[in-house]
Amino acid sequence: MNVLQWMGNIRPKRPEPQNRLSRSGRRRILLKRLVLCLLMVILIGLVWAGFRVWNMNTAASTSPLQQAQIGIVLGASMWGAEPSPGLKERLEEALRLYRNGTVKRLIVSGGLDQPDFPYTEAEGMQRYLVDRGIPAQHIVLENHATSTYENLLYSQRIMRAYGWTSTVIITHSYHGPRALEIAQFLNFDHPQMALTESRVLNMPLHQSREVLAYAKWTLQRWWISAQTWLA
């Protein structure tokens, strides 16, 4: 009996199956995967943002600009009762296009910046343009928009009410690509772009904001498209 026990003890033992990873080991693997996914998202975001900045820096006006029934001036901030320096640059471009006959009338679009301001963006723009010689009857006010999407949506409704079909969208170069994409999403009929370069705006700051605004618009576009599809 002792011999049999001894022989049993000297037999090679089968290797035991490896134990499963410990809980802490699984956590480390999961953490590594999460970090890798986060790094991938950051990398994709940086590439996307870089492309948007490149798009802003290479944006250009439609060339050659064809005569249009209406020019749409996209609003920007008011400084109290006066258009901000950046908004004045857009208005000067609108004046140039009106004076050389490229546009016959203007829609000025923008709502109230702050409750204590005396004028909406549209009213402030109208006052600026009338003071420089454009007849008030050649300027149509859109007083409610609070975003570029609303600027163009509400202006499009005005155009339809008046039977206007051709347009030039007037804004800054850094703002032009998003404005054009929104106009195409809204099915404007061959919208033209009149883009002005800024000498007064802090471009790194405004371009950074525009990247964020573009991201917001991308999500909004998907949401609107999903609602339309569901309907």
Coordinates of C-alpha atoms in Angstrom, one line a residue:
M1 CA 0.0 0.0 0.0
N2 CA 2.8 2.4 0.8
V3 CA 4.5 1.5 -2.5
L4 CA 1.4 2.3 -4.4
Q5 CA 1.1 5.6 -2.6
W6 CA 4.7 6.4 -3.3
M7 CA 4.2 5.6 -7.0
G8 CA 1.2 7.8 -7.1
N9 CA 3.1 10.7 -5.7
I10 CA 5.9 10.5 -8.2
R11 CA 3.6 10.6 -11.2
P12 CA 3.8 13.8 -13.2
K13 CA 0.9 16.1 -12.2
R14 CA -1.2 17.7 -14.9
P15 CA -0.8 21.4 -15.1
E16 CA -3.6 23.2 -13.4
P17 CA -5.6 25.6 -15.6
Q18 CA -4.5 29.2 -15.1
N19 CA -6.6 31.2 -12.8
R20 CA -8.6 33.9 -14.4
L21 CA -7.3 37.4 -14.3
S22 CA -7.7 39.0 -11.0
R23 CA -10.2 41.8 -10.6
S24 CA -7.4 44.4 -10.4
G25 CA -5.9 43.0 -13.6
R26 CA -9.2 43.3 -15.4
R27 CA -9.5 46.9 -14.2
R28 CA -6.1 47.8 -15.6
I29 CA -6.9 46.4 -19.0
L30 CA -10.2 48.2 -19.1
L31 CA -8.5 51.4 -18.0
K32 CA -5.9 51.1 -20.8
R33 CA -8.6 50.6 -23.3
L34 CA -10.5 53.6 -22.1
V35 CA -7.4 55.7 -22.3
L36 CA -6.7 54.5 -25.8
C37 CA -10.2 55.3 -26.9
L38 CA -9.9 58.8 -25.3
L39 CA -6.7 59.4 -27.1
M40 CA -8.2 58.4 -30.4
V41 CA -11.2 60.7 -29.9
I42 CA -8.8 63.6 -29.0
L43 CA -6.7 62.9 -32.1
I44 CA -9.8 62.8 -34.4
G45 CA -11.0 66.0 -32.8
L46 CA -7.7 67.8 -33.3
V47 CA -7.6 66.7 -37.0
W48 CA -11.2 67.8 -37.5
A49 CA -10.5 71.2 -35.8
G50 CA -7.4 71.7 -37.9
F51 CA -9.4 71.0 -41.1
R52 CA -12.0 73.6 -40.0
V53 CA -9.3 76.2 -39.3
W54 CA -7.7 75.5 -42.7
N55 CA -11.2 75.8 -44.3
M56 CA -11.6 79.2 -42.6
N57 CA -8.2 80.5 -43.8
T58 CA -8.8 79.4 -47.4
A59 CA -12.4 80.7 -47.7
A60 CA -13.0 83.1 -50.5
S61 CA -15.9 85.1 -52.0
T62 CA -17.8 83.7 -55.0
S63 CA -15.9 84.8 -58.1
P64 CA -17.2 86.5 -60.1
L65 CA -20.2 87.7 -58.1
Q66 CA -23.3 87.8 -60.1
Q67 CA -26.0 90.4 -59.6
A68 CA -28.6 89.3 -57.1
Q69 CA -31.9 90.5 -55.9
I70 CA -30.9 90.5 -52.2
G71 CA -27.9 90.6 -50.0
I72 CA -28.2 89.1 -46.5
V73 CA -26.0 90.7 -43.9
L74 CA -25.4 88.2 -41.0
G75 CA -25.6 89.9 -37.7
A76 CA -22.8 90.2 -35.1
S77 CA -22.7 91.9 -31.7
M78 CA -23.8 95.4 -31.0
W79 CA -21.9 97.7 -28.7
G80 CA -24.8 99.4 -27.0
A81 CA -26.5 101.5 -29.7
E82 CA -23.7 101.1 -32.3
P83 CA -22.6 98.1 -34.3
S84 CA -19.4 96.6 -33.1
P85 CA -16.2 97.1 -35.1
G86 CA -16.5 93.6 -36.5
L87 CA -20.1 94.1 -37.6
K88 CA -19.2 97.4 -39.2
E89 CA -16.8 95.5 -41.5
R90 CA -19.7 93.4 -42.7
L91 CA -21.8 96.5 -43.2
E92 CA -19.1 98.2 -45.2
E93 CA -19.0 95.2 -47.5
A94 CA -22.8 95.4 -47.8
L95 CA -22.5 99.1 -48.7
R96 CA -19.9 98.3 -51.4
L97 CA -22.1 95.7 -53.0
Y98 CA -25.2 97.9 -52.9
R99 CA -23.3 100.9 -54.4
N100 CA -21.8 98.9 -57.3
G101 CA -25.2 97.3 -58.1
T102 CA -24.4 93.7 -57.2
V103 CA -27.4 93.7 -54.8
K104 CA -30.5 95.7 -55.1
R105 CA -31.8 95.4 -51.5
L106 CA -30.5 94.1 -48.2
I107 CA -31.8 91.9 -45.5
V108 CA -30.2 92.7 -42.1
S109 CA -30.6 89.8 -39.7
G110 CA -30.1 89.7 -36.0
G111 CA -32.0 89.9 -32.7
L112 CA -31.5 91.7 -29.4
D113 CA -28.1 91.1 -27.9
Q114 CA -29.0 92.2 -24.3
P115 CA -32.3 93.2 -22.8
D116 CA -31.1 96.7 -22.0
F117 CA -29.8 97.5 -25.5
P118 CA -31.9 100.1 -27.4
Y119 CA -31.7 98.3 -30.7
T120 CA -31.6 94.8 -32.1
E121 CA -28.7 93.9 -34.3
A122 CA -30.9 94.4 -37.4
E123 CA -32.1 97.8 -36.2
G124 CA -28.5 98.9 -35.5
M125 CA -27.4 97.7 -38.9
Q126 CA -30.3 99.5 -40.6
R127 CA -29.4 102.8 -38.9
Y128 CA -25.8 102.5 -39.9
L129 CA -26.7 101.8 -43.5
V130 CA -29.3 104.6 -43.8
D131 CA -26.8 107.1 -42.3
R132 CA -24.6 106.2 -45.2
G133 CA -27.1 106.7 -48.0
I134 CA -29.1 103.5 -48.5
P135 CA -32.8 104.2 -48.6
A136 CA -34.7 102.7 -45.7
Q137 CA -37.2 101.1 -48.1
H138 CA -34.3 99.0 -49.6
I139 CA -33.5 97.4 -46.2
V140 CA -35.6 94.6 -44.7
L141 CA -35.2 93.9 -41.0
E142 CA -35.1 90.4 -39.5
N143 CA -35.2 91.1 -35.8
H144 CA -35.4 87.7 -34.2
A145 CA -32.4 85.5 -35.1
T146 CA -30.0 84.4 -32.4
S147 CA -27.8 82.1 -34.5
T148 CA -26.4 81.8 -38.0
Y149 CA -28.9 79.0 -38.7
E150 CA -31.8 81.3 -37.7
N151 CA -30.2 84.3 -39.6
L152 CA -30.5 82.3 -42.8
L153 CA -33.7 80.4 -42.0
Y154 CA -35.7 83.6 -41.2
S155 CA -34.1 85.5 -44.1
Q156 CA -35.1 82.7 -46.4
R157 CA -38.7 83.1 -45.2
I158 CA -38.6 86.8 -46.0
M159 CA -37.2 86.0 -49.5
R160 CA -40.1 83.6 -50.2
A161 CA -42.6 86.2 -49.0
Y162 CA -41.3 88.8 -51.4
G163 CA -40.6 86.3 -54.2
W164 CA -36.8 86.8 -54.2
T165 CA -34.7 83.9 -55.3
S166 CA -31.1 85.1 -55.8
T167 CA -28.9 86.2 -52.9
V168 CA -25.5 87.1 -51.7
I169 CA -24.6 86.2 -48.1
I170 CA -22.4 88.8 -46.5
T171 CA -20.1 87.9 -43.6
H172 CA -16.5 87.4 -42.6
S173 CA -14.2 84.9 -44.2
Y174 CA -13.8 82.8 -41.0
H175 CA -17.6 82.6 -40.8
G176 CA -18.2 81.9 -44.5
P177 CA -17.8 78.1 -44.7
R178 CA -20.3 77.4 -42.0
A179 CA -22.7 80.0 -43.3
L180 CA -22.5 78.5 -46.8
E181 CA -23.0 75.0 -45.5
I182 CA -26.2 76.1 -43.6
A183 CA -27.5 77.9 -46.7
Q184 CA -27.0 74.7 -48.7
F185 CA -28.7 72.7 -46.0
L186 CA -31.7 75.1 -46.2
N187 CA -31.8 74.7 -50.0
F188 CA -30.9 78.2 -51.0
D189 CA -30.8 78.5 -54.8
H190 CA -27.1 78.8 -55.6
P191 CA -26.2 81.1 -52.7
Q192 CA -23.2 83.4 -53.4
M193 CA -20.8 84.5 -50.7
A194 CA -19.3 87.9 -50.2
L195 CA -16.6 87.5 -47.5
T196 CA -14.6 90.3 -45.9
E197 CA -11.3 89.9 -44.0
S198 CA -11.2 91.4 -40.6
R199 CA -8.7 94.0 -39.4
V200 CA -10.2 94.4 -36.0
L201 CA -11.1 90.9 -34.7
N202 CA -8.8 88.7 -32.7
M203 CA -8.7 85.9 -35.3
P204 CA -7.3 83.1 -33.0
L205 CA -10.1 83.7 -30.6
H206 CA -12.8 84.0 -33.2
Q207 CA -11.6 81.0 -35.1
S208 CA -11.6 78.9 -31.9
R209 CA -15.1 80.0 -31.2
E210 CA -16.1 79.2 -34.8
V211 CA -14.7 75.6 -34.4
L212 CA -17.0 75.1 -31.4
A213 CA -19.9 76.7 -33.3
Y214 CA -19.2 74.4 -36.2
A215 CA -19.3 71.4 -33.8
K216 CA -22.6 72.6 -32.4
W217 CA -24.0 73.1 -35.9
T218 CA -23.0 69.6 -36.9
L219 CA -24.9 68.1 -34.0
Q220 CA -27.9 70.4 -34.8
R221 CA -27.8 69.4 -38.5
W222 CA -27.9 65.7 -37.5
W223 CA -30.8 66.3 -35.1
I224 CA -32.8 68.3 -37.7
S225 CA -32.2 65.6 -40.3
A226 CA -33.2 62.8 -37.8
Q227 CA -36.4 64.7 -37.0
T228 CA -37.2 65.1 -40.7
W229 CA -36.5 61.4 -41.4
L230 CA -38.8 60.4 -38.5
A231 CA -41.5 62.7 -39.6

